[in-house]
Coordinates of C-alpha atoms in Angstrom, one line a residue:
Chain A
M12 CA 0.0 0.0 0.0
I13 CA 1.1 3.6 -0.6
T14 CA -0.3 6.6 1.2
L15 CA 0.2 10.3 0.3
D16 CA -0.9 12.2 3.3
D17 CA -1.5 16.0 2.9
V18 CA 1.4 16.3 0.5
T19 CA 2.4 19.7 -0.8
L20 CA 5.2 20.4 -3.3
T21 CA 6.4 23.8 -4.5
F22 CA 9.0 24.9 -7.0
P23 CA 10.9 28.1 -7.2
D24 CA 9.6 30.4 -9.9
G25 CA 11.6 33.6 -10.1
S26 CA 11.4 35.4 -6.8
S27 CA 8.2 33.4 -5.7
R28 CA 7.3 29.8 -5.6
V29 CA 4.7 27.9 -7.7
T30 CA 2.6 25.1 -6.0
A31 CA 2.8 21.9 -8.1
V32 CA 1.0 19.7 -5.6
D33 CA -1.4 21.2 -3.1
R34 CA -2.3 19.3 0.1
V35 CA -3.0 16.1 -1.7
S36 CA -4.0 13.0 0.2
L37 CA -4.3 9.7 -1.7
T38 CA -4.1 6.0 -0.9
G39 CA -3.2 3.3 -3.3
K40 CA -4.3 -0.1 -2.0
A41 CA -2.8 -3.5 -2.8
G42 CA -4.4 -5.0 -5.9
V43 CA -6.1 -1.7 -6.8
L44 CA -5.3 0.2 -10.0
T45 CA -5.6 3.9 -9.2
G46 CA -5.6 6.3 -12.2
I47 CA -4.5 9.9 -11.8
T48 CA -5.6 12.2 -14.5
G49 CA -5.9 15.9 -15.2
P50 CA -4.9 18.5 -17.7
S51 CA -1.3 19.2 -18.7
G52 CA 0.6 21.0 -15.9
S53 CA -2.0 19.9 -13.3
G54 CA 0.7 18.3 -11.1
K55 CA 0.0 14.6 -11.8
S56 CA 3.6 13.8 -12.8
S57 CA 4.9 15.7 -9.8
L58 CA 2.6 13.6 -7.7
L59 CA 4.1 10.4 -9.2
A60 CA 7.6 11.7 -8.6
I61 CA 6.8 12.3 -5.0
A62 CA 5.3 8.8 -4.7
A63 CA 8.5 7.4 -6.4
T64 CA 10.6 9.2 -3.7
L65 CA 12.4 11.1 -6.5
I66 CA 11.3 14.4 -5.0
R67 CA 10.8 15.1 -1.3
P68 CA 7.6 17.1 -0.7
D69 CA 7.7 20.4 1.2
S70 CA 5.2 19.0 3.7
G71 CA 3.1 15.9 4.2
R72 CA 4.0 12.3 4.4
V73 CA 4.5 9.5 1.9
I74 CA 4.1 6.1 3.4
V75 CA 5.2 3.1 1.3
G76 CA 4.3 -0.1 3.1
D77 CA 5.1 0.8 6.6
V78 CA 7.9 3.2 5.8
D79 CA 7.6 7.0 6.0
A80 CA 9.5 7.8 2.8
S81 CA 9.3 11.6 3.3
T82 CA 11.9 11.4 6.1
L83 CA 14.3 9.1 4.4
S84 CA 17.8 10.2 3.3
K85 CA 18.6 10.1 -0.4
D86 CA 20.4 6.7 -0.1
D87 CA 17.5 5.2 2.0
A88 CA 15.0 6.4 -0.6
T89 CA 17.1 4.7 -3.3
T90 CA 17.0 1.5 -1.3
L91 CA 13.2 1.8 -0.9
R92 CA 12.8 2.3 -4.7
R93 CA 15.1 -0.7 -5.3
E94 CA 13.2 -3.0 -3.0
Q95 CA 9.5 -1.8 -2.8
I96 CA 8.7 0.4 -5.8
G97 CA 8.4 -0.5 -9.4
I98 CA 8.4 2.3 -12.0
V99 CA 7.2 2.2 -15.6
F100 CA 8.2 5.4 -17.4
Q101 CA 6.4 7.3 -20.1
Q102 CA 8.9 6.0 -22.6
S103 CA 10.1 2.5 -22.0
N104 CA 13.6 3.8 -20.9
L105 CA 15.2 0.4 -21.6
L106 CA 19.0 0.2 -21.7
P107 CA 20.0 -0.2 -25.4
S108 CA 22.8 -2.7 -24.7
L109 CA 20.7 -5.2 -22.8
T110 CA 18.4 -7.9 -24.1
A111 CA 14.8 -8.2 -22.7
R112 CA 16.0 -10.8 -20.3
E113 CA 18.9 -8.7 -19.1
Q114 CA 16.6 -5.6 -18.6
L115 CA 15.0 -7.6 -15.9
A116 CA 18.2 -9.1 -14.6
V117 CA 19.6 -5.6 -14.1
M118 CA 17.2 -5.1 -11.2
A119 CA 19.4 -7.4 -9.2
E120 CA 22.6 -5.5 -10.2
L121 CA 21.8 -2.1 -8.8
G122 CA 24.1 -2.3 -5.8
G123 CA 23.2 -2.4 -2.1
R124 CA 23.1 -5.4 0.2
N125 CA 21.9 -9.0 -0.4
A126 CA 22.9 -8.9 -4.1
R127 CA 23.3 -12.6 -4.3
R128 CA 19.9 -13.3 -2.9
R129 CA 18.3 -10.7 -5.1
R130 CA 20.1 -12.2 -8.2
R131 CA 18.7 -15.6 -7.4
Q132 CA 15.1 -14.3 -6.9
V133 CA 15.2 -12.2 -10.1
R134 CA 16.6 -15.0 -12.1
S135 CA 13.8 -17.3 -11.0
R136 CA 11.1 -14.8 -11.9
T137 CA 12.5 -13.4 -15.2
D138 CA 11.2 -16.0 -17.6
E139 CA 7.8 -16.3 -15.9
L140 CA 7.3 -12.5 -16.1
L141 CA 8.4 -12.3 -19.7
D142 CA 5.9 -15.0 -20.4
A143 CA 3.2 -13.1 -18.4
V144 CA 3.8 -10.0 -20.6
G145 CA 3.8 -12.1 -23.8
L146 CA 7.4 -11.8 -24.6
A147 CA 8.8 -15.3 -23.8
D148 CA 9.9 -15.6 -27.4
H149 CA 11.7 -12.2 -27.5
A150 CA 13.8 -12.7 -24.4
D151 CA 17.1 -12.3 -26.3
K152 CA 16.2 -9.3 -28.3
R153 CA 17.5 -5.8 -27.6
P154 CA 15.2 -2.7 -27.5
A155 CA 16.0 -1.8 -31.1
Q156 CA 14.7 -5.2 -32.2
L157 CA 11.3 -4.7 -30.4
S158 CA 8.3 -2.7 -31.2
G159 CA 7.1 0.2 -29.0
G160 CA 4.4 -2.0 -27.4
Q161 CA 6.9 -4.8 -26.8
R162 CA 9.4 -2.4 -25.2
Q163 CA 6.7 -1.1 -22.9
R164 CA 5.8 -4.7 -21.9
V165 CA 9.5 -5.3 -21.1
A166 CA 9.4 -2.1 -19.0
I167 CA 6.4 -3.4 -17.1
A168 CA 8.1 -6.8 -16.5
R169 CA 11.2 -5.0 -15.3
A170 CA 9.1 -2.9 -12.8
L171 CA 7.6 -6.0 -11.4
V172 CA 10.5 -8.4 -11.3
H173 CA 11.6 -7.5 -7.8
E174 CA 7.9 -8.0 -6.6
P175 CA 7.4 -4.4 -5.4
E176 CA 4.6 -3.4 -3.1
V177 CA 3.9 -0.3 -5.2
L178 CA 3.8 0.1 -9.0
L179 CA 4.0 3.6 -10.4
V180 CA 3.2 4.0 -14.0
D181 CA 3.6 7.3 -15.9
E182 CA 1.6 7.7 -19.1
P183 CA 2.3 4.2 -20.4
T184 CA 0.3 4.6 -23.6
S185 CA 1.5 8.0 -24.7
A186 CA 3.8 6.6 -27.3
L187 CA 1.5 3.8 -28.5
D188 CA -1.4 3.6 -30.9
Q189 CA -4.9 2.9 -29.7
E190 CA -4.8 -0.9 -30.1
R191 CA -1.3 -1.3 -28.4
G192 CA -2.2 1.2 -25.7
A193 CA -5.3 -0.8 -24.8
A194 CA -3.3 -4.0 -24.6
I195 CA -0.8 -2.3 -22.3
M196 CA -3.5 -1.0 -20.1
E197 CA -5.2 -4.4 -19.9
L198 CA -1.9 -5.9 -19.0
I199 CA -1.2 -3.4 -16.2
A200 CA -4.7 -3.9 -14.8
H201 CA -4.3 -7.7 -15.0
L202 CA -0.9 -7.7 -13.3
T203 CA -2.1 -5.3 -10.6
H204 CA -4.9 -7.6 -9.6
E205 CA -2.9 -10.8 -10.0
R206 CA 0.2 -9.6 -8.2
E207 CA -1.6 -7.5 -5.6
T208 CA 0.4 -4.4 -6.2
A209 CA -0.8 -0.9 -5.2
T210 CA -0.6 0.7 -8.6
L211 CA -0.8 4.5 -9.3
L212 CA -1.1 5.2 -13.0
V213 CA -0.8 8.7 -14.5
T214 CA -2.8 9.1 -17.7
H215 CA -4.6 11.9 -19.6
D216 CA -6.2 9.3 -21.9
L217 CA -9.5 8.3 -20.4
V218 CA -10.3 5.8 -23.2
H219 CA -9.2 3.1 -20.9
E220 CA -11.1 4.5 -17.8
H221 CA -13.1 1.3 -17.5
L222 CA -9.9 -0.6 -16.6
L223 CA -9.2 1.6 -13.6
D224 CA -10.5 0.7 -10.2
T225 CA -10.2 4.2 -8.9
L226 CA -9.7 7.5 -10.7
V227 CA -8.6 10.8 -9.2
T228 CA -8.6 14.0 -11.1
V229 CA -6.0 16.6 -10.3
V230 CA -6.3 20.2 -11.3
D231 CA -3.8 22.9 -10.3
G232 CA -2.1 20.5 -7.9
R233 CA -5.3 19.6 -6.0
I234 CA -7.6 16.5 -6.3
V235 CA -10.9 17.7 -7.5
S236 CA -12.7 14.4 -7.8
R237 CA -12.4 10.8 -7.0
T238 CA -14.3 8.0 -8.9
V239 CA -14.6 4.6 -7.3
G240 CA -16.1 2.2 -9.7
S241 CA -18.9 4.2 -11.3
D242 CA -19.4 6.6 -8.4
A243 CA -17.9 10.0 -8.8
I244 CA -17.2 12.0 -5.6
M245 CA -16.8 15.6 -6.7
D246 CA -15.5 18.5 -4.6
D247 CA -18.0 21.3 -5.4
D248 CA -15.5 24.2 -5.2
L249 CA -12.9 22.5 -7.2
A250 CA -15.4 21.1 -9.7
H251 CA -16.0 24.6 -10.8
R252 CA -12.4 25.1 -11.4
L253 CA -12.3 21.9 -13.4
T254 CA -15.0 23.0 -15.7
E255 CA -13.1 26.2 -16.2
V256 CA -10.1 24.3 -17.3
Chain B
M719 CA 30.0 -4.5 -13.9
F720 CA 26.7 -6.0 -15.2
V721 CA 25.8 -3.1 -17.5
A722 CA 29.5 -2.2 -18.2
W723 CA 30.3 -5.6 -19.7
R724 CA 27.2 -5.5 -21.9
D725 CA 27.9 -1.9 -23.0
L726 CA 31.4 -3.1 -24.0
R727 CA 29.9 -5.9 -26.0
F728 CA 27.1 -3.8 -27.5
A729 CA 29.2 -0.7 -28.5
R730 CA 32.2 -2.8 -29.6
G731 CA 33.3 -0.5 -32.4
R732 CA 33.4 2.5 -30.0
F733 CA 35.4 0.7 -27.4
V734 CA 37.7 -0.8 -30.0
L735 CA 38.4 2.8 -31.2
I736 CA 39.1 4.0 -27.6
G737 CA 41.2 0.9 -27.0
A738 CA 43.2 1.4 -30.2
V739 CA 43.9 5.0 -29.2
V740 CA 45.1 3.9 -25.8
A741 CA 47.2 1.2 -27.4
L742 CA 48.8 3.8 -29.8
I743 CA 49.6 6.2 -26.9
T744 CA 51.0 3.2 -25.0
L745 CA 53.1 2.3 -28.0
L746 CA 54.5 5.9 -28.1
V747 CA 55.1 6.1 -24.4
G748 CA 56.6 2.6 -24.3
F749 CA 58.8 3.1 -27.3
L750 CA 60.1 6.5 -26.1
A751 CA 60.7 5.0 -22.6
G752 CA 62.6 2.1 -24.1
L753 CA 64.7 4.5 -26.3
T754 CA 65.3 6.8 -23.3
G755 CA 66.3 3.8 -21.2
G756 CA 68.6 2.5 -24.0
L757 CA 70.2 5.9 -24.5
A758 CA 70.6 6.3 -20.7
S759 CA 72.2 2.9 -20.5
Q760 CA 74.7 3.7 -23.2
N761 CA 75.5 6.9 -21.3
V762 CA 75.9 5.7 -17.7
S763 CA 75.8 1.9 -17.3
G764 CA 79.6 2.0 -16.8
I765 CA 79.1 4.3 -13.8
L766 CA 76.0 2.6 -12.4
E767 CA 77.7 -0.8 -12.6
L768 CA 80.6 0.2 -10.4
P769 CA 80.3 -1.2 -6.8
G770 CA 79.9 1.5 -4.2
D771 CA 77.4 3.4 -2.0
R772 CA 78.6 6.8 -3.3
V773 CA 80.4 8.2 -6.3
V774 CA 83.1 10.7 -5.3
L775 CA 84.2 13.5 -7.7
Q776 CA 86.5 16.4 -7.3
H777 CA 84.8 19.5 -5.9
P778 CA 85.5 22.2 -8.5
S779 CA 86.5 25.7 -7.5
S780 CA 83.5 27.0 -9.3
G781 CA 80.4 25.4 -10.8
Q782 CA 79.2 21.9 -10.4
A783 CA 81.2 18.6 -10.2
S784 CA 81.7 17.0 -13.6
F785 CA 83.0 13.7 -14.7
S786 CA 84.9 15.3 -17.6
E787 CA 86.7 17.8 -15.3
S788 CA 87.2 15.7 -12.2
S789 CA 90.7 14.9 -11.1
I790 CA 91.2 13.4 -7.6
S791 CA 94.7 13.7 -6.1
S792 CA 96.3 10.8 -4.3
D793 CA 96.0 12.8 -1.0
S794 CA 92.2 12.9 -1.4
V795 CA 92.1 9.2 -2.2
Q796 CA 94.1 8.5 1.0
K797 CA 91.8 10.7 3.1
W798 CA 88.8 8.6 1.9
R799 CA 90.7 5.4 2.6
D800 CA 91.5 6.5 6.1
A801 CA 88.1 7.9 6.9
S802 CA 86.2 6.1 9.7
G803 CA 83.3 4.0 8.4
V804 CA 84.7 3.5 4.9
T805 CA 84.9 -0.1 4.0
H806 CA 86.1 0.1 0.4
V807 CA 87.5 2.7 -2.0
L808 CA 87.7 1.9 -5.7
P809 CA 89.7 4.6 -7.6
V810 CA 88.6 4.8 -11.2
G811 CA 90.2 6.8 -14.0
I812 CA 87.9 7.6 -16.9
V813 CA 89.0 9.2 -20.2
Q814 CA 87.6 8.8 -23.7
G815 CA 89.9 7.9 -26.5
K816 CA 90.2 5.7 -29.6
A817 CA 91.0 2.1 -30.0
G818 CA 91.8 0.2 -33.1
V819 CA 92.3 -3.4 -34.3
H820 CA 92.9 -4.7 -37.9
G821 CA 92.3 -1.3 -39.3
T822 CA 89.0 -0.7 -37.4
T823 CA 89.1 2.3 -35.1
T824 CA 86.3 3.2 -32.7
A825 CA 85.7 5.7 -29.9
V826 CA 85.9 4.1 -26.5
A827 CA 85.9 5.0 -22.8
L828 CA 89.1 3.9 -21.0
F829 CA 88.4 2.9 -17.4
G830 CA 91.5 2.5 -15.2
M831 CA 90.8 0.1 -12.3
P832 CA 92.7 -2.3 -10.1
H833 CA 92.1 -6.0 -10.7
G834 CA 90.3 -7.8 -8.0
A835 CA 87.8 -5.2 -6.8
A836 CA 84.3 -6.2 -5.7
T837 CA 82.8 -8.1 -8.6
S838 CA 80.6 -6.2 -11.1
T839 CA 80.1 -6.0 -14.9
V840 CA 82.7 -3.2 -15.1
T841 CA 85.3 -4.3 -12.4
D842 CA 85.3 -7.8 -13.9
L843 CA 86.8 -6.3 -17.0
A844 CA 89.9 -5.1 -15.1
P845 CA 93.0 -6.9 -16.4
R846 CA 96.0 -8.1 -14.3
A847 CA 98.9 -6.8 -16.4
D848 CA 99.7 -3.4 -17.7
D849 CA 99.8 -4.7 -21.3
E850 CA 96.4 -6.2 -21.1
I851 CA 92.9 -4.8 -21.5
G852 CA 89.4 -6.1 -20.8
L853 CA 86.8 -5.3 -23.4
S854 CA 83.1 -4.8 -22.7
A855 CA 80.8 -6.5 -25.1
G856 CA 80.1 -3.3 -26.9
A857 CA 83.8 -2.6 -27.4
A858 CA 84.5 -6.1 -28.7
K859 CA 81.6 -5.7 -31.2
A860 CA 82.8 -2.2 -32.3
L861 CA 86.3 -3.6 -32.7
G862 CA 85.2 -6.2 -35.3
D863 CA 84.1 -8.8 -32.8
A864 CA 87.5 -8.9 -31.1
T865 CA 88.1 -11.8 -28.8
A866 CA 90.6 -12.7 -26.0
G867 CA 94.1 -12.9 -27.4
D868 CA 93.6 -10.2 -30.0
T869 CA 95.9 -7.2 -30.0
V870 CA 94.3 -3.8 -29.8
S871 CA 96.0 -0.5 -30.3
I872 CA 95.2 2.4 -28.0
L873 CA 96.9 5.8 -28.3
G874 CA 99.9 4.2 -29.9
S875 CA 100.3 1.4 -27.4
K876 CA 99.5 -2.3 -28.1
Y877 CA 97.4 -4.3 -25.6
R878 CA 96.4 -7.9 -25.5
V879 CA 92.8 -8.6 -24.9
S880 CA 92.6 -10.6 -21.7
S881 CA 88.8 -10.9 -21.5
V882 CA 85.6 -9.9 -23.1
G883 CA 82.9 -9.2 -20.5
G884 CA 79.4 -7.8 -20.2
D885 CA 78.0 -4.6 -21.6
A886 CA 79.2 -1.3 -20.1
W887 CA 79.0 2.2 -21.6
Y888 CA 80.1 5.6 -20.7
S889 CA 78.8 8.7 -22.6
H890 CA 77.8 6.6 -25.6
T891 CA 81.2 4.9 -25.9
P892 CA 81.9 1.3 -24.9
V893 CA 84.1 0.6 -21.9
I894 CA 87.6 -0.8 -22.2
A895 CA 89.3 -1.5 -18.8
L896 CA 93.1 -1.0 -18.2
T897 CA 95.2 -1.3 -15.1
P898 CA 95.6 1.9 -13.1
D899 CA 99.2 2.4 -14.3
A900 CA 98.4 1.8 -18.0
W901 CA 95.4 4.1 -17.7
A902 CA 97.6 6.9 -16.1
R903 CA 100.0 6.6 -19.1
A904 CA 97.1 6.8 -21.5
D905 CA 95.7 9.8 -19.7
K906 CA 99.0 11.6 -19.7
S907 CA 99.4 11.0 -23.4
M908 CA 96.2 12.9 -23.9
G909 CA 97.3 15.8 -21.7
G910 CA 95.9 14.6 -18.4
D911 CA 97.9 14.3 -15.1
G912 CA 97.1 10.7 -14.6
S913 CA 95.0 11.3 -11.5
V914 CA 91.9 9.2 -11.0
T915 CA 88.6 10.7 -12.1
M916 CA 86.3 9.3 -9.4
L917 CA 86.1 7.0 -6.4
A918 CA 83.4 4.4 -5.8
V919 CA 83.2 4.4 -2.0
S920 CA 81.4 1.9 0.2
G921 CA 80.7 2.1 3.9
T922 CA 79.0 4.5 6.4
P923 CA 81.3 7.4 6.9
D924 CA 80.2 11.0 7.6
W925 CA 80.0 11.6 3.8
G926 CA 79.8 15.3 4.0
A927 CA 82.6 15.8 6.4
V928 CA 85.0 13.5 4.6
A929 CA 84.1 15.1 1.2
T930 CA 84.8 18.6 2.6
A931 CA 88.0 17.5 4.2
S932 CA 89.2 15.9 0.9
G933 CA 88.0 18.6 -1.5
T934 CA 85.5 16.3 -3.1
V935 CA 81.7 15.7 -3.4
A936 CA 80.1 12.4 -2.6
Q937 CA 76.7 11.5 -4.2
V938 CA 74.6 8.4 -4.5
P939 CA 75.3 6.9 -8.0
L940 CA 72.0 7.9 -9.6
L941 CA 72.3 11.5 -8.5
S942 CA 76.0 11.7 -9.5
L943 CA 74.8 11.2 -13.1
S944 CA 73.9 14.8 -13.3
A945 CA 77.6 15.4 -13.4
L946 CA 77.6 13.9 -16.8
D947 CA 76.6 16.7 -19.2
A948 CA 75.5 14.6 -22.1
F949 CA 73.2 12.5 -19.8
K950 CA 71.6 15.5 -18.2
S951 CA 70.6 17.2 -21.5
E952 CA 69.5 14.0 -23.2
I953 CA 67.4 12.7 -20.3
G954 CA 66.0 16.1 -19.7
S955 CA 64.6 16.3 -23.2
L956 CA 63.4 12.8 -23.5
G957 CA 62.0 12.8 -20.0
L958 CA 60.0 15.9 -20.8
M959 CA 58.5 14.2 -23.9
I960 CA 57.5 11.2 -21.8
V961 CA 55.9 13.4 -19.2
M962 CA 54.0 15.3 -21.9
L963 CA 52.8 12.0 -23.4
F964 CA 51.6 10.9 -20.1
G965 CA 49.6 14.1 -19.7
I966 CA 48.2 13.7 -23.2
S967 CA 47.2 10.1 -22.5
A968 CA 45.3 11.2 -19.3
L969 CA 43.6 13.9 -21.3
V970 CA 42.6 11.7 -24.2
V971 CA 41.3 8.8 -22.1
G972 CA 39.6 11.3 -19.8
A973 CA 37.9 13.0 -22.7
F974 CA 36.8 9.7 -24.3
F975 CA 35.2 8.6 -21.1
T976 CA 33.7 11.9 -20.3
V977 CA 31.9 12.0 -23.7
W978 CA 30.9 8.4 -23.3
T979 CA 29.5 8.9 -19.8
M980 CA 27.7 12.0 -20.9
Q981 CA 26.1 10.0 -23.7
R982 CA 25.1 7.4 -21.1
S983 CA 23.7 10.0 -18.7
G984 CA 20.1 9.1 -19.7
D985 CA 20.7 5.4 -18.9
V986 CA 22.4 6.4 -15.6
A987 CA 19.3 8.5 -14.6
V988 CA 17.0 5.5 -15.4
L989 CA 19.2 3.2 -13.3
K990 CA 19.2 5.7 -10.5
A991 CA 15.4 6.0 -10.7
L992 CA 15.1 2.2 -10.5
G993 CA 17.2 2.2 -7.4
A994 CA 20.9 1.9 -8.4
T995 CA 23.3 3.2 -5.9
T996 CA 25.7 5.9 -7.0
R997 CA 28.5 3.7 -5.8
S998 CA 27.5 0.8 -8.1
L999 CA 27.2 3.1 -11.0
R1000 CA 30.7 4.6 -10.3
R1001 CA 32.1 1.1 -10.0
D1002 CA 30.5 0.2 -13.3
A1003 CA 31.9 3.2 -15.1
L1004 CA 35.4 2.9 -13.6
G1005 CA 35.4 -0.9 -14.2
Q1006 CA 34.5 -0.3 -17.9
A1007 CA 37.4 2.2 -18.2
L1008 CA 39.8 -0.2 -16.5
V1009 CA 38.9 -3.0 -18.9
V1010 CA 39.5 -0.8 -22.0
L1011 CA 42.7 0.5 -20.5
I1012 CA 44.1 -2.9 -19.6
I1013 CA 43.3 -4.3 -23.1
G1014 CA 44.6 -1.1 -24.8
I1015 CA 47.8 -0.8 -22.7
G1016 CA 48.4 -4.6 -22.9
L1017 CA 48.2 -4.6 -26.7
G1018 CA 50.4 -1.4 -26.9
M1019 CA 53.0 -3.0 -24.6
L1020 CA 53.0 -6.2 -26.6
V1021 CA 53.9 -4.2 -29.7
V1022 CA 56.6 -2.3 -27.7
V1023 CA 58.2 -5.5 -26.5
A1024 CA 58.1 -7.0 -30.0
L1025 CA 59.5 -3.9 -31.7
G1026 CA 62.0 -3.4 -28.9
T1027 CA 63.2 -7.0 -29.3
L1028 CA 63.6 -6.5 -33.0
A1029 CA 65.2 -3.1 -32.7
G1030 CA 67.5 -4.0 -29.9
G1031 CA 70.4 -4.7 -32.2
A1032 CA 70.0 -1.6 -34.3
L1033 CA 68.9 1.0 -31.7
P1034 CA 69.9 1.7 -28.1
F1035 CA 66.6 0.2 -26.7
L1036 CA 66.3 -1.0 -23.2
L1037 CA 63.6 -3.5 -22.4
S1038 CA 63.2 -3.7 -18.6
P1039 CA 60.4 -3.4 -16.1
L1040 CA 61.4 0.2 -15.8
T1041 CA 60.6 0.9 -19.5
T1042 CA 57.6 -1.5 -19.8
V1043 CA 55.8 -2.2 -16.6
A1044 CA 56.3 1.2 -15.0
P1045 CA 55.0 3.3 -18.0
A1046 CA 52.1 0.8 -18.4
A1047 CA 51.2 1.2 -14.8
A1048 CA 51.5 5.0 -15.0
M1049 CA 49.3 4.9 -18.1
A1050 CA 46.6 2.9 -16.3
V1051 CA 46.6 5.1 -13.3
L1052 CA 46.5 8.3 -15.4
G1053 CA 43.8 6.8 -17.6
L1054 CA 41.7 5.9 -14.6
L1055 CA 42.3 9.4 -13.2
G1056 CA 41.0 10.8 -16.5
A1057 CA 38.0 8.5 -16.4
A1058 CA 37.4 9.5 -12.8
V1059 CA 36.7 13.0 -14.0
A1060 CA 33.8 11.6 -16.0
L1061 CA 32.3 10.2 -12.8
R1062 CA 31.0 13.6 -12.0
T1063 CA 28.3 13.0 -14.7
V1064 CA 27.3 9.8 -12.9
T1065 CA 27.3 11.5 -9.5
K1066 CA 25.3 14.5 -10.7
S1067 CA 22.8 12.6 -12.9
D1068 CA 19.3 13.3 -11.6
P1069 CA 17.0 10.3 -11.6
L1070 CA 14.0 12.6 -11.9
T1071 CA 15.0 13.2 -15.5
A1072 CA 14.0 9.6 -16.2
L1073 CA 10.4 10.5 -15.6
G1074 CA 9.1 12.0 -18.8
S1075 CA 12.4 11.6 -20.6
N1076 CA 12.0 10.9 -24.3
R1077 CA 14.5 8.1 -25.1

């Protein structure tokens, strides 16, 4: 599970500061696919960066599992990402020199303690995960030999190979056509439910809304609505701002 | 080293290019070091091979001590012999002249030394009788492969070759050993006074005090070589070239790896975002540089050894750990230092850039 509790993030903007995330509270539960949507510049990617421990918020807490990530040092945050968080980037961000199988194996080669044990665990899961994302026959291919959809599948497998508690996905379909995008979204939803990961997925494309278990809409750094299943819970004040946008 | 090895395999052409440049620089440094060593050996091996803790030369009234000007009186020699702590004094006369045999004439260094001194390549050449000489290998070769029993003419006197020994040189001329008396005669025939040029002194005396009292200077053999003018200028120029090549190699290797690491900064950011420690990324980058350096330097040195072996007969080329292992190790260290500069890119790479990056 991941909990963002009253999180605020600001960036310097000339002599003043601009608020990217404004007192956001959000919980991603195990086995639940939570979509985060909103217009460009609304702060959804900043929210994901905070959840990924890549940025420390100005205030509020980020709880991953039972760890308060907002108080961790840089090194401890790195360890947390390595052990409990899986990230799927907007682009696949695969390493060009590695084959699909090695893209997963690299997760056991990131330094830190217990490298031997992690190597053993990753090795045992690699083929199963490549099979789960439909790439068992492409394990020895490098990124340049794979299509965009296949690359994103490898990225999803890489994000899951260390069995993270939390999966963070940033616009996974932005570089794909409709058909491939739908397949990727279905795969993420399936793996979230099957592997019981708490998944936060940033998207501005609501074509695949039906695959999300929960959807939060962010505008100007604040959550303006939450949809659980088919029930929308709208903040009246902010709904007005949403319609303006 | 997981990603480093695979990068090496994937970008083979790029690393072959870097390795080839490293190999070429190593070839230049190694060949220059071998030539410098060879020239140095032909300049000073006769001095360095003498047994002794210090080389003693005459203290000149002005300027620095010099082998060519030094002339030590018998009084000074006796003062060194009588000094407390001195265990052995070997007086050596050195003068350059010409020697001839069967119509072949060559420039040689005449060393006057008593027979029976502590054994060394040079002292072993010293003959027993005044009408005998000992030839170093270089002198024998220069005199048409002269052998024991041959007669050699030096400054109008005939000498019988008593032995041919190892290689010993002085100021680019091969050494011929004479008895002290024969040497004194030869020196006088060239305008000298027959006094010895230097002393090779062993023991633990108060070096400074004895030197002052005897009007001499005492230096460890290596430092005394600065009293050889030809050696000083030659080694100065060649040494400067080697140092500059080392500097260039550090710069080139550093530049290669800086560019390479900058190109990889996107990958580094992704790895950091996935949880890679900066330490593991630094190890990866340095390990990669080390592999390229070892292969490049190894190949370069192989060529140096091969060329050095081939050229040994025609050029003054010295193949020794000092001219092969030492420059290779220095190249590796400087190359790694250059590559270490590139680590700044790894350290500073922001994992946040992996989010939303378009790669």
